[in-house]
Coordinates of C-alpha atoms and ligand atoms in Angstrom, one line a residue:
X1 CA 12.0 23.9 6.9
X2 CA 14.0 23.8 10.5
X3 CA 16.4 20.4 10.7
X4 CA 16.5 18.1 13.9
X5 CA 19.1 15.9 14.1
X6 CA 18.8 13.5 17.0
X7 CA 22.2 11.4 18.4
X8 CA 22.2 7.9 19.1
X9 CA 25.8 6.8 21.0
X10 CA 25.6 3.0 20.6
X11 CA 28.1 0.5 22.5
X12 CA 26.7 -3.2 21.0
X13 CA 23.2 -2.2 21.2
X14 CA 22.2 -5.2 18.4
X15 CA 19.2 -6.0 20.8
X16 CA 17.4 -2.1 21.7
X17 CA 18.2 -0.4 18.0
X18 CA 15.2 -1.5 15.6
X19 CA 13.0 -0.7 18.5
X20 CA 14.8 2.2 19.0
X21 CA 13.9 3.7 15.7
X22 CA 10.6 3.0 15.7
X23 CA 9.5 4.2 18.7
X24 CA 11.2 7.6 17.9
X25 CA 10.2 7.7 14.2
X26 CA 6.3 7.3 14.9
X27 CA 7.0 10.4 17.4
X28 CA 8.3 12.5 15.0
X29 CA 7.3 11.8 12.0
X30 CA 3.9 13.8 13.9
X31 CA 6.6 16.7 14.3
X32 CA 5.6 19.8 11.9
X33 CA 7.5 22.2 10.3
X34 CA 10.3 20.1 11.4
X35 CA 12.7 17.9 9.2
X36 CA 14.1 14.9 11.5
X37 CA 17.7 13.2 10.7
X38 CA 19.5 10.2 12.8
X39 CA 23.2 10.7 13.5
X40 CA 23.7 6.9 14.9
X41 CA 27.1 6.8 16.3
X42 CA 28.4 3.3 16.9
X43 CA 31.4 3.5 19.3
X44 CA 33.1 -0.3 18.4
X45 CA 30.5 -1.8 19.1
X46 CA 31.8 -5.7 17.9
X47 CA 27.7 -7.1 17.6
X48 CA 25.1 -6.2 14.9
X49 CA 25.4 -3.3 15.7
X50 CA 26.5 -1.9 12.3
X51 CA 24.9 -4.0 10.3
X52 CA 21.6 -2.4 11.6
X53 CA 22.7 0.5 11.1
X54 CA 23.5 -0.6 7.2
X55 CA 20.3 -1.4 6.9
X56 CA 18.1 1.4 8.4
X57 CA 20.6 3.8 6.9
X58 CA 19.4 1.6 3.1
X59 CA 15.7 1.1 4.2
X60 CA 14.7 5.0 5.4
X61 CA 15.7 8.7 4.8
X62 CA 17.1 10.8 7.1
X63 CA 19.4 7.9 8.9
X64 CA 22.7 8.3 9.1
X65 CA 25.5 6.7 11.0
X66 CA 29.5 7.2 12.1
X67 CA 31.6 4.7 13.4
X68 CA 34.8 4.4 15.6
X69 CA 37.6 2.0 15.4
X70 CA 37.3 1.2 18.5
X71 CA 35.3 1.7 21.8
X72 CA 36.6 5.2 23.0
X73 CA 33.5 6.1 25.5
X74 CA 30.3 7.3 25.0
X75 CA 31.3 11.4 26.2
X76 CA 33.3 11.1 22.4
X77 CA 30.2 9.5 20.4
X78 CA 28.4 11.8 21.7
X79 CA 31.0 14.2 20.2
X80 CA 31.0 13.1 17.2
X81 CA 27.2 13.7 16.7
X82 CA 27.1 17.1 18.0
X83 CA 30.6 18.0 15.2
X84 CA 28.0 16.0 12.3
X85 CA 24.8 16.7 12.8
X86 CA 23.2 19.7 10.8
X87 CA 20.6 20.7 12.3
X88 CA 19.1 23.9 13.4
X89 CA 18.1 21.9 16.7
X90 CA 20.1 19.0 18.1
X91 CA 18.5 16.4 19.7
X92 CA 20.4 13.6 22.1
X93 CA 19.4 10.3 23.4
X94 CA 20.1 7.1 24.1
X95 CA 19.4 4.1 22.2
X96 CA 17.6 1.6 25.1
X97 CA 14.2 4.4 25.2
X98 CA 15.5 4.7 28.9
X99 CA 15.0 8.8 27.6
X100 CA 11.1 8.4 26.2
X101 CA 10.9 9.7 22.8
X102 CA 7.4 10.9 24.0
X103 CA 8.9 13.8 25.1
X104 CA 10.5 15.0 22.3
X105 CA 7.8 17.3 21.1
X106 CA 7.7 18.9 24.3
X107 CA 11.6 18.8 24.1
X108 CA 11.1 21.3 20.6
X109 CA 7.9 23.3 21.9
X110 CA 10.0 25.0 24.1
X111 CA 13.2 25.2 22.1
X112 CA 11.5 26.5 19.1
X113 CA 8.8 29.0 21.6
X114 CA 12.1 31.4 21.6
X115 CA 12.4 30.9 25.8
X116 CA 14.7 28.7 26.0
X117 CA 17.8 27.6 24.1
X118 CA 17.8 24.3 25.8
X119 CA 15.2 21.3 27.4
X120 CA 17.1 19.1 29.3
X121 CA 15.2 15.9 30.4
X122 CA 16.2 15.2 34.2
X123 CA 14.8 12.4 36.2
X124 CA 12.9 12.3 39.7
X125 CA 13.5 9.2 40.6
X126 CA 15.9 5.8 40.7
X127 CA 13.2 3.4 41.1
X128 CA 14.9 -0.1 39.8
X129 CA 18.6 1.0 40.7
X130 CA 20.5 -1.1 43.2
X131 CA 20.0 1.1 46.4
X132 CA 23.4 1.3 47.2
X133 CA 24.0 3.1 44.1
X134 CA 21.7 5.7 44.0
X135 CA 23.2 7.0 47.6
X136 CA 26.6 6.9 46.2
X137 CA 24.7 9.2 43.3
X138 CA 23.0 11.3 45.7
X139 CA 26.6 11.5 47.9
X140 CA 28.6 12.7 44.6
X141 CA 26.0 14.8 43.5
X142 CA 26.4 16.5 46.6
X143 CA 30.0 16.5 47.0
X144 CA 30.5 18.1 43.0
X145 CA 28.6 21.0 44.0
X146 CA 29.9 21.9 46.9
X147 CA 33.4 22.1 45.5
X148 CA 32.5 22.9 42.1
X149 CA 31.3 26.5 40.3
X150 CA 29.2 24.9 37.5
X151 CA 25.9 23.6 39.0
X152 CA 25.7 19.6 38.1
X153 CA 21.6 19.1 38.4
X154 CA 21.4 15.6 40.2
X155 CA 19.6 13.4 38.5
X156 CA 20.2 15.2 35.0
X157 CA 20.4 12.4 31.8
X158 CA 22.3 13.3 28.7
X159 CA 18.9 13.5 26.8
X160 CA 18.1 17.3 25.6
X161 CA 17.7 19.1 22.5
X162 CA 19.5 22.0 22.1
X163 CA 19.4 25.3 19.4
X164 CA 22.1 25.2 16.7
X165 CA 24.5 28.1 18.8
X166 CA 24.2 26.1 21.9
X167 CA 26.1 23.1 20.2
X168 CA 28.9 25.7 18.6
X169 CA 29.5 26.4 21.7
X170 CA 29.9 23.2 23.3
X171 CA 32.6 21.2 20.6
X172 CA 34.1 24.6 21.2
X173 CA 35.2 23.1 24.2
X174 CA 37.8 20.3 22.7
X175 CA 38.4 19.0 26.2
X176 CA 39.8 15.0 25.9
X177 CA 38.7 14.1 29.2
X178 CA 35.1 15.4 28.8
X179 CA 32.5 15.1 31.1
X180 CA 29.0 16.6 29.6
X181 CA 26.8 16.8 32.6
X182 CA 29.6 19.3 33.3
X183 CA 30.2 21.3 29.8
X184 CA 26.3 21.2 29.3
X185 CA 26.4 23.3 32.6
X186 CA 29.1 25.3 32.0
X187 CA 28.7 27.0 28.4
X188 CA 25.4 28.4 30.2
X189 CA 22.9 29.3 28.0
X190 CA 19.1 28.7 29.0
X191 CA 17.9 25.2 30.4
X192 CA 14.3 24.6 30.3
X193 CA 14.5 21.1 33.1
X194 CA 11.9 19.2 32.3
X195 CA 11.3 16.4 35.0
X196 CA 10.5 12.3 34.2
X197 CA 10.6 9.1 35.8
X198 CA 13.0 6.9 35.5
X199 CA 12.4 4.3 33.1
X200 CA 13.8 0.7 32.9
X201 CA 16.1 -0.5 29.7
X202 CA 14.1 -2.4 26.9
X203 CA 17.3 -4.7 26.2
X204 CA 20.4 -5.5 26.8
X205 CA 22.4 -4.6 29.4
X206 CA 23.3 -0.7 31.2
X207 CA 27.2 -0.4 29.9
X208 CA 28.3 1.1 33.1
X209 CA 29.7 -1.5 35.8
X210 CA 29.7 0.4 39.8
X211 CA 33.4 0.7 39.3
X212 CA 33.2 2.2 36.5
X213 CA 30.9 5.3 37.9
X214 CA 33.0 5.8 40.3
X215 CA 35.9 6.6 38.1
X216 CA 33.6 8.6 36.2
X217 CA 32.5 10.7 39.1
X218 CA 35.8 10.7 40.0
X219 CA 37.3 12.3 36.7
X220 CA 33.8 15.0 37.2
X221 CA 35.1 16.2 39.9
X222 CA 39.1 17.0 39.0
X223 CA 37.5 18.2 35.3
X224 CA 35.5 20.7 36.6
X225 CA 36.7 21.2 40.6
X226 CA 40.1 22.2 41.4
X227 CA 38.8 22.2 45.7
X228 CA 40.5 18.4 45.7
X229 CA 44.1 20.3 45.5
X230 CA 43.4 23.1 47.6
X231 CA 42.4 19.8 50.5
X232 CA 46.3 19.2 50.5
X233 CA 47.6 22.7 51.7
X234 CA 44.8 23.2 54.5
X235 CA 45.5 19.6 55.7
X236 CA 49.4 20.9 55.2
X237 CA 48.5 23.9 57.3
X238 CA 46.5 22.2 60.2
X239 CA 49.5 20.2 60.6
X240 CA 52.7 22.4 61.0
X241 CA 49.8 24.7 63.9
X242 CA 49.2 21.2 65.5
X243 CA 52.7 20.5 65.3
X244 CA 53.6 24.0 67.1
X245 CA 51.4 23.1 69.8
X246 CA 53.0 20.5 70.2
X247 CA 56.1 21.8 70.2
X248 CA 55.5 24.1 72.9
X249 CA 53.9 21.2 74.6
X250 CA 57.2 18.9 75.1
X251 CA 59.6 22.3 75.9
X252 CA 57.4 23.1 78.8
X253 CA 56.6 19.5 80.1
X254 CA 60.7 18.6 79.8
X255 CA 61.9 22.1 81.1
X256 CA 59.2 21.4 85.0
X257 CA 59.0 17.2 84.9
X258 CA 61.7 15.8 82.8
X259 CA 60.9 12.5 80.5
X260 CA 60.1 13.6 77.6
X261 CA 61.7 10.2 75.7
X262 CA 58.5 8.7 77.1
X263 CA 56.1 7.7 73.9
X264 CA 57.9 6.3 71.3
X265 CA 54.8 4.2 70.3
X266 CA 52.1 7.3 70.4
X267 CA 55.5 8.9 67.6
X268 CA 55.0 5.9 65.3
X269 CA 51.4 6.5 65.1
X270 CA 51.7 10.5 64.0
X271 CA 55.0 9.5 61.2
X272 CA 52.0 7.1 60.1
X273 CA 49.4 9.9 60.0
X274 CA 51.2 12.4 58.2
X275 CA 53.0 10.1 56.1
X276 CA 49.7 9.2 55.4
X277 CA 48.2 12.3 54.6
X278 CA 51.5 13.4 51.8
X279 CA 51.0 10.7 49.9
X280 CA 46.9 11.2 50.0
X281 CA 48.0 14.2 48.6
X282 CA 51.1 13.7 46.3
X283 CA 48.3 11.2 44.9
X284 CA 46.0 14.1 44.7
X285 CA 48.1 16.3 42.5
X286 CA 48.7 12.8 40.4
X287 CA 45.5 12.6 39.4
X288 CA 45.7 16.2 37.8
X289 CA 49.2 16.0 36.6
X290 CA 47.6 13.2 34.4
X291 CA 44.6 14.8 33.4
X292 CA 46.9 17.7 32.3
X293 CA 49.4 15.3 30.8
X294 CA 46.1 13.7 28.3
X295 CA 44.9 17.2 27.2
X296 CA 48.9 18.4 26.4
X297 CA 49.3 15.8 23.9
X298 CA 46.3 16.6 22.1
X299 CA 45.0 12.9 21.2
X300 CA 42.4 13.2 19.0
X301 CA 38.5 12.5 20.8
X302 CA 37.5 9.8 18.7
X303 CA 38.6 8.2 14.9
X304 CA 36.3 7.3 12.6
X305 CA 36.4 4.2 10.8
X306 CA 33.3 4.7 8.4
X307 CA 30.0 6.6 7.6
X308 CA 27.2 6.5 5.8
X309 CA 23.4 6.8 5.3
X310 CA 21.9 10.7 3.4
Ligands
UDP1 N1 27.5 4.2 25.7 C1 28.7 4.5 24.3 N2 29.0 4.1 24.8 C2 30.2 3.6 25.6 C3 28.9 2.8 26.2 C4 27.7 3.5 26.3 O1 28.2 4.9 23.1 O2 31.3 2.4 25.8 C5 25.8 4.5 24.7 C6 24.8 3.1 25.2 O3 25.1 2.7 23.3 C7 23.4 3.4 25.6 C8 24.0 5.0 25.8 O4 25.8 5.1 25.7 O5 22.5 4.2 24.5 C9 23.9 5.0 27.8 O6 24.7 3.2 27.9 P1 23.5 2.4 29.1 O7 22.5 2.6 28.8 O8 24.5 1.2 29.3 O9 24.2 3.1 30.2 P2 22.7 3.4 31.6 O10 21.9 4.3 31.0 O11 23.0 2.6 32.6 O12 23.5 4.8 32.3
MG2 MG1 20.2 3.1 29.9

């Protein structure tokens, strides 16, 4: 019988784990022709999350868990899950029930039909989210799709179900700076998008502050586009051209009317502007250098402290 692995990254989720298992196992119990294994990943939680995993694994068949030595982030947790999953099909889900388990049969059917390698979920609205956050999110998707060749779908969740072949392809991308939305799309394969409305968290709090999301967005752009590097070169060219025109203007004016020593305040403004642009460009360069530095070190994406279940 085919095996479906469900990977669930969790960070301080004591208030949601049980509800997640109850609702998901009710849905999965009705699935025909597949066995299901749950792979909970404890991303260095400091609350009772791991304890709940242990109890679940003791009481229920098909529950396994991994536990990290510290918090490595959701991307690392997903990677660890993909590495340890044994299934012919692999699904990734949030534990907070924002990814409705009721969609699993539909996703499985799409992939089993053989027409698609992956069924992924995107939300078509952002109900219940602060409007300013939605606005920034929309701008981010517009920007990244303009500067990157890899398509990043607006509203795409990490909730998806994939074939083994696609999982193996994702695992071959062993980069340290992981931006899964881009990686899923970069590896290709035929993906069917299933649309859903936004669901609010079942309990606990979101781990993503606005600032964390902003950094994540920048990481995404840097990981999947080198366009910002070109910005520096283009600005350089534009300003060289402007300077060239200005030099000719100053020479002609001096020859005809004299008085080229006027205008030092405007000079100060120009110097400030150019210095600003130079620092900005060096900053962009620094971002890429920093990412390259981290990649070159080849640090592990996560470190396991313990694992269990069967
Ligand atoms: N998560 C994680 N490590 C982290 C942050 C979050 O494994 O450092 C997990 C979290 O437990 C949840 C999922 O990632 O299962 C999505 O997190 P959250 O609901 O906080 O994000 P949001 O839905 O608000 O984008
Ligand atoms: Mg959530």
